[in-house]
Amino acid sequence: MREQIEGSQAVARAVGACRPQVIAAYPISPQTHIVEELSDLVRVGRLESEYLMVESEFGALSACIGSSAAGSRTYTATSSQGLLFMAEALFNASGLGLPIVMTVANRAIGAPINIWNDQSDSMAMRDSGWIQLYARSNQEAADVHVQAFKLAEELSLPVMVCMDGFVLTHAFEPVDVPDEVTVDAFLPPFQPRQLLHPDDPVTIGAMVGPEAFTEVKYLMHLTQRAALDAVPRIAGEFREAFGRESGGLVQRYRTGDADTVVVALGSVLGTAEEVADAMRDDGYAVGVLGIGCFRPWPDSEVRAVLANARRVVVLERAFSVGAGGIVGKDVRDALRGTDSVVYDVVAGLGGRPITGASLRRLLDDVAADRLDPTELHFLDLRTDVVSQELARGGAR
Amino acid sequence: MFEIRIHGRGGQGVVTAAELLSVAAFEEGRHAQAFPTFGSERMGAPVTSFCRIDDRPIRRREPVTHPDALVVQDPTLLHQIAVFEGFKEDGYLLVNTSRSFAELGIEEVTAGLQHACAVPATDLAREHLGKPLPNAALLGGLAALTGIVSIESVEAAIRGRFAGDTATRNASAARAAYDAVQGVVHA
Amino acid sequence: MSTELKLYQIDTFAVGNRLLDADRRTVQASTGRANGITSGHRACRGCGEALGARYVVDAALRAAEGNLVTVNSTGCLEVFSTPYPESAWQLPWLHSLFGNGPAVASGVAAALRAQGRSDVRVLAQAGDGGTVDIGFGCLSGMFERNDDVLFVCYDNQGYMNTGVQRSGATPPAARTANTKAIGPEPGNQFGQGKNAPLIAMAHEVPYVATATVADLHDLEAKVTKAMQYRGARYLHVLVPCPLGWAADPSQTIRLARLAKESGLFPVFEAEHGVVTSVSPIRQQEPVVEYLRLQGRFAHLLDGDGRPELVERIQAGADANIRRFGLLDRPDPTATGRRP
């Protein structure tokens, strides 16, 4: 049923419909409304789940690891500092092949402390072995969580569903929350690939030395790459069951004949599409490519969409300090050998809104060749503040 | 698309106001989006919330910089933050006050506006709710001033959010403000 | 530090006391006080933590003769006191992370010692979340090593800055955003929670004390005493939160007093794991007098309420009274007058 609700509520109810048996909860802005809603559902008996209020995010994911290894469908949510506080556990969970699903309400990482939206948190953990899916709207966020449980349990790998903190989590918009009945039909009961149970003892987490470690990691890589087939297939099954498109590896918008394509992840895609439409009206062939699955990296799909674009503008809400763009690097890799020119633009850090007006100005600059593709660009950088600080000796 | 910006302070229901407005628009079969400026919990701090209403799906997500309608829940903000930034001359202004615009010191701004209205929403809230929580009343006033949603939809949204007595009282505060503003607008 | 201070004499329970000798007056009573956390910060009206921090920091600054560095864990205090580009702090201040305040403070102390500057003292400040939950491991480490840090926990019994969620310090039956007063067991569960002062005592550190913002003299005396010791010291201060406790902002000090007078929050000192002094209850209050001022306990008292849960809370208070002997030595100065 379509309702006008808060993003966090939509996600919580979608997760609830998947019947996780164990939920670990620790508060951090801006994901907290999700775990609060789940708490309410459990309290009033609408969701049967063990709800653990743990003492930290490290505790949260640790509890999830234990719970998943013991055979329960398991969920938690976090952001930013919290994601990093569980970093060791992230690698542990993926290394052990535990199908935990976690929401990451994307938020900047301190210092300086900042509670607002950007994607540095999940980007910082892109190598952790977790599958990373990014939602562009609250409808998609709700839907992708349902798909995530199926994906995680099929591959026996943990999945993080990323949604822009505050921008999506705290926005009220129409969402048709997947109902329990249809979810039950879509999502089979959890069949753990490995299970801690006295009936059939297994050892989980042995020490692996040089003689086999490489092979273990190689196989992990293959498993994650298998998601490149699983993600679109499950999105297709979702469409069959629920009657709408949601998720998938990438989403194309007017890219077929585009001369310039903007690549982005998450909520900014809506704004980007509006700007693309306006530019089309003004005679520019602009398209937008949304990355729905960032890990594994869908290099073939990206290449297929972008290879004929003369210019590719990668818009990212994070960057690799001292190096440059993150998504941009992956895009360049995918476009090896083609003639497309790739521009790296960092935007929206620490919650600075990415406005349609700024995006339009950026794309006008690109169209007029005013932007240097060999440089890393920061959208809406306050050069006055930067100059002032440099003059004070702020840079070393 | 119609864009609304609401200014108030933490604890005055600014965020709820935008949410209820979006629910009211949704009830009428339209697309709506509502979100606040975000911050850590703090009572009394300036809070701004936004609402967009359209007949087509809403794709943009940035803060409303050129509001079609501006609601000021707390007039003490008028000279503290840039409440009128980006406001269009033909836009709708609704201010929660029992004083005149001249007394509030904003006559220069309001003189040039086509649709500026004051409503004593806090007084109405005290009367109907027993609490100085003006958000529901202001929604009723906004419905009257702009016609962007009907008062019936506002009342339905209120009843959907609150229970029992709270719902009834908030709805009647909204209706009272609606009637008051209707009276001014159609005077 | 040139802020102009204005003092108002309002009540004998308030700051200052003209009848006392100058050397017994509080730090807060002096216009020469350091004002370590100055005005202009963004705390809510009636914030107990802002008050507690002011009392603690100024007393610590006086004891250290101004040679003080503070480390502050993530939480309300850090957030409302340092909204870039402003800061309310008039002493060296470092924001750690949420979970490592004690460890960062230990590091500061070690560096000062290595530099031969042990005259500079270290004060760590954190909320209950950063102390009993996420910071717990680091805190235990600091205690165990007996690092030269005074660690102060401002306990408002929940994660307030993120919207009032339950922590290991949230009392039983309290409503929070994830322990709502709905379902068959409303509010926070009984039988959980951590007693941080007792845990600190179990580490046998040189000095452990509890205090509230209701008794300024007592709080300042404890900070001053703690600063006379070296090694790991722990001070647990109850700081009511009007927002999180759903209480009127004008009731902050009253609530702190009632917490003590009901026995729910024992006020005492301990050294090396042994209780050395207790601040007796002046005039015992039934817990309901404390609970009814807070919306977070409204479900216990509204309508039919949950009298059996109130009884359990009262039993908890009575157990504290027995355990610490809070009524053993009635205060001869008690006048029978209610605050």
GROMACS .gro file of N, CA and C in nm, chain A residues 85, chain C residues 69-74 94-113 122-126 130-131 134-152 232-233:
model
  165
   85PHE      N    1   3.376   0.213   1.333
   85PHE     CA    2   3.402   0.148   1.462
   85PHE      C    3   3.386  -0.003   1.450
  652VAL      N    4   4.414   2.038   3.099
  652VAL     CA    5   4.377   2.006   2.961
  652VAL      C    6   4.257   1.914   2.970
  653THR      N    7   4.160   1.934   2.884
  653THR     CA    8   4.047   1.844   2.889
  653THR      C    9   4.025   1.771   2.757
  654VAL      N   10   3.983   1.646   2.768
  654VAL     CA   11   3.947   1.562   2.654
  654VAL      C   12   3.799   1.533   2.666
  655ASN      N   13   3.727   1.550   2.559
  655ASN     CA   14   3.580   1.541   2.563
  655ASN      C   15   3.533   1.438   2.462
  656SER      N   16   3.459   1.336   2.508
  656SER     CA   17   3.406   1.237   2.415
  656SER      C   18   3.289   1.296   2.338
  657THR      N   19   3.256   1.235   2.226
  657THR     CA   20   3.140   1.275   2.148
  657THR      C   21   3.014   1.268   2.233
  677LEU      N   22   4.022   1.893   2.369
  677LEU     CA   23   4.037   1.801   2.256
  677LEU      C   24   3.913   1.712   2.247
  678HIS      N   25   3.855   1.709   2.131
  678HIS     CA   26   3.744   1.616   2.107
  678HIS      C   27   3.804   1.483   2.065
  679SER      N   28   3.775   1.380   2.142
  679SER     CA   29   3.824   1.247   2.106
  679SER      C   30   3.722   1.187   2.009
  680LEU      N   31   3.698   1.059   2.013
  680LEU     CA   32   3.587   0.999   1.941
  680LEU      C   33   3.483   0.965   2.047
  681PHE      N   34   3.386   0.887   2.007
  681PHE     CA   35   3.283   0.852   2.103
  681PHE      C   36   3.337   0.751   2.206
  682GLY      N   37   3.409   0.650   2.157
  682GLY     CA   38   3.444   0.537   2.243
  682GLY      C   39   3.583   0.541   2.304
  683ASN      N   40   3.659   0.645   2.278
  683ASN     CA   41   3.798   0.637   2.324
  683ASN      C   42   3.841   0.753   2.412
  684GLY      N   43   3.747   0.827   2.465
  684GLY     CA   44   3.782   0.939   2.552
  684GLY      C   45   3.884   0.903   2.658
  685PRO      N   46   3.860   0.795   2.733
  685PRO     CA   47   3.957   0.759   2.838
  685PRO      C   48   4.096   0.730   2.782
  686ALA      N   49   4.103   0.664   2.669
  686ALA     CA   50   4.233   0.629   2.612
  686ALA      C   51   4.306   0.754   2.562
  687VAL      N   52   4.231   0.843   2.500
  687VAL     CA   53   4.292   0.967   2.452
  687VAL      C   54   4.344   1.047   2.570
  688ALA      N   55   4.265   1.052   2.676
  688ALA     CA   56   4.308   1.126   2.796
  688ALA      C   57   4.434   1.062   2.856
  689SER      N   58   4.436   0.930   2.857
  689SER     CA   59   4.556   0.860   2.906
  689SER      C   60   4.678   0.901   2.824
  690GLY      N   61   4.657   0.913   2.693
  690GLY     CA   62   4.766   0.953   2.606
  690GLY      C   63   4.815   1.093   2.635
  691VAL      N   64   4.720   1.184   2.659
  691VAL     CA   65   4.759   1.321   2.692
  691VAL      C   66   4.841   1.321   2.820
  692ALA      N   67   4.795   1.247   2.920
  692ALA     CA   68   4.866   1.241   3.048
  692ALA      C   69   5.006   1.185   3.030
  693ALA      N   70   5.017   1.082   2.948
  693ALA     CA   71   5.149   1.021   2.925
  693ALA      C   72   5.245   1.119   2.861
  694ALA      N   73   5.194   1.194   2.764
  694ALA     CA   74   5.280   1.291   2.696
  694ALA      C   75   5.327   1.399   2.792
  695LEU      N   76   5.236   1.446   2.874
  695LEU     CA   77   5.272   1.551   2.969
  695LEU      C   78   5.378   1.500   3.065
  696ARG      N   79   5.362   1.377   3.105
  696ARG     CA   80   5.460   1.319   3.196
  696ARG      C   81   5.595   1.307   3.124
  705VAL      N   82   4.498   1.644   3.373
  705VAL     CA   83   4.410   1.602   3.264
  705VAL      C   84   4.270   1.569   3.316
  706LEU      N   85   4.172   1.629   3.251
  706LEU     CA   86   4.032   1.604   3.285
  706LEU      C   87   3.963   1.544   3.163
  707ALA      N   88   3.902   1.428   3.178
  707ALA     CA   89   3.826   1.368   3.069
  707ALA      C   90   3.678   1.386   3.098
  708GLN      N   91   3.600   1.420   2.998
  708GLN     CA   92   3.457   1.441   3.016
  708GLN      C   93   3.379   1.359   2.913
  709ALA      N   94   3.277   1.292   2.958
  709ALA     CA   95   3.195   1.212   2.867
  709ALA      C   96   3.055   1.200   2.923
  713GLY      N   97   2.911   0.738   2.636
  713GLY     CA   98   3.054   0.730   2.610
  713GLY      C   99   3.131   0.670   2.726
  714THR      N  100   3.066   0.656   2.842
  714THR     CA  101   3.134   0.603   2.959
  714THR      C  102   3.102   0.456   2.980
  717ILE      N  103   2.998   0.253   2.495
  717ILE     CA  104   3.100   0.246   2.391
  717ILE      C  105   3.240   0.277   2.443
  718GLY      N  106   3.248   0.350   2.551
  718GLY     CA  107   3.381   0.385   2.604
  718GLY      C  108   3.430   0.292   2.713
  719PHE      N  109   3.350   0.189   2.740
  719PHE     CA  110   3.373   0.108   2.859
  719PHE      C  111   3.507   0.036   2.859
  720GLY      N  112   3.541  -0.020   2.743
  720GLY     CA  113   3.668  -0.092   2.735
  720GLY      C  114   3.786   0.000   2.763
  721CYS      N  115   3.783   0.116   2.699
  721CYS     CA  116   3.893   0.212   2.720
  721CYS      C  117   3.895   0.262   2.864
  722LEU      N  118   3.777   0.279   2.923
  722LEU     CA  119   3.771   0.327   3.061
  722LEU      C  120   3.835   0.227   3.156
  723SER      N  121   3.802   0.102   3.134
  723SER     CA  122   3.859  -0.003   3.219
  723SER      C  123   4.010  -0.006   3.204
  724GLY      N  124   4.055   0.016   3.081
  724GLY     CA  125   4.199   0.018   3.058
  724GLY      C  126   4.266   0.131   3.134
  725MET      N  127   4.203   0.247   3.132
  725MET     CA  128   4.258   0.363   3.201
  725MET      C  129   4.263   0.338   3.352
  726PHE      N  130   4.157   0.275   3.402
  726PHE     CA  131   4.153   0.243   3.546
  726PHE      C  132   4.263   0.143   3.579
  727GLU      N  133   4.270   0.041   3.498
  727GLU     CA  134   4.362  -0.070   3.526
  727GLU      C  135   4.506  -0.020   3.528
  728ARG      N  136   4.538   0.071   3.437
  728ARG     CA  137   4.675   0.124   3.433
  728ARG      C  138   4.695   0.234   3.537
  729ASN      N  139   4.587   0.275   3.601
  729ASN     CA  140   4.594   0.385   3.697
  729ASN      C  141   4.652   0.511   3.633
  730ASP      N  142   4.609   0.539   3.510
  730ASP     CA  143   4.657   0.659   3.442
  730ASP      C  144   4.610   0.784   3.516
  731ASP      N  145   4.693   0.887   3.510
  731ASP     CA  146   4.666   1.007   3.590
  731ASP      C  147   4.563   1.097   3.521
  732VAL      N  148   4.438   1.054   3.530
  732VAL     CA  149   4.329   1.126   3.464
  732VAL      C  150   4.210   1.132   3.559
  733LEU      N  151   4.148   1.247   3.568
  733LEU     CA  152   4.018   1.255   3.637
  733LEU      C  153   3.911   1.240   3.529
  734PHE      N  154   3.838   1.131   3.536
  734PHE     CA  155   3.734   1.105   3.436
  734PHE      C  156   3.599   1.140   3.496
  735VAL      N  157   3.530   1.230   3.429
  735VAL     CA  158   3.398   1.271   3.478
  735VAL      C  159   3.291   1.225   3.381
  815ALA      N  160   4.421   0.722   3.849
  815ALA     CA  161   4.288   0.721   3.787
  815ALA      C  162   4.180   0.754   3.888
  816ARG      N  163   4.103   0.855   3.858
  816ARG     CA  164   3.994   0.899   3.945
  816ARG      C  165   3.868   0.911   3.862
   0.00000   0.00000   0.00000
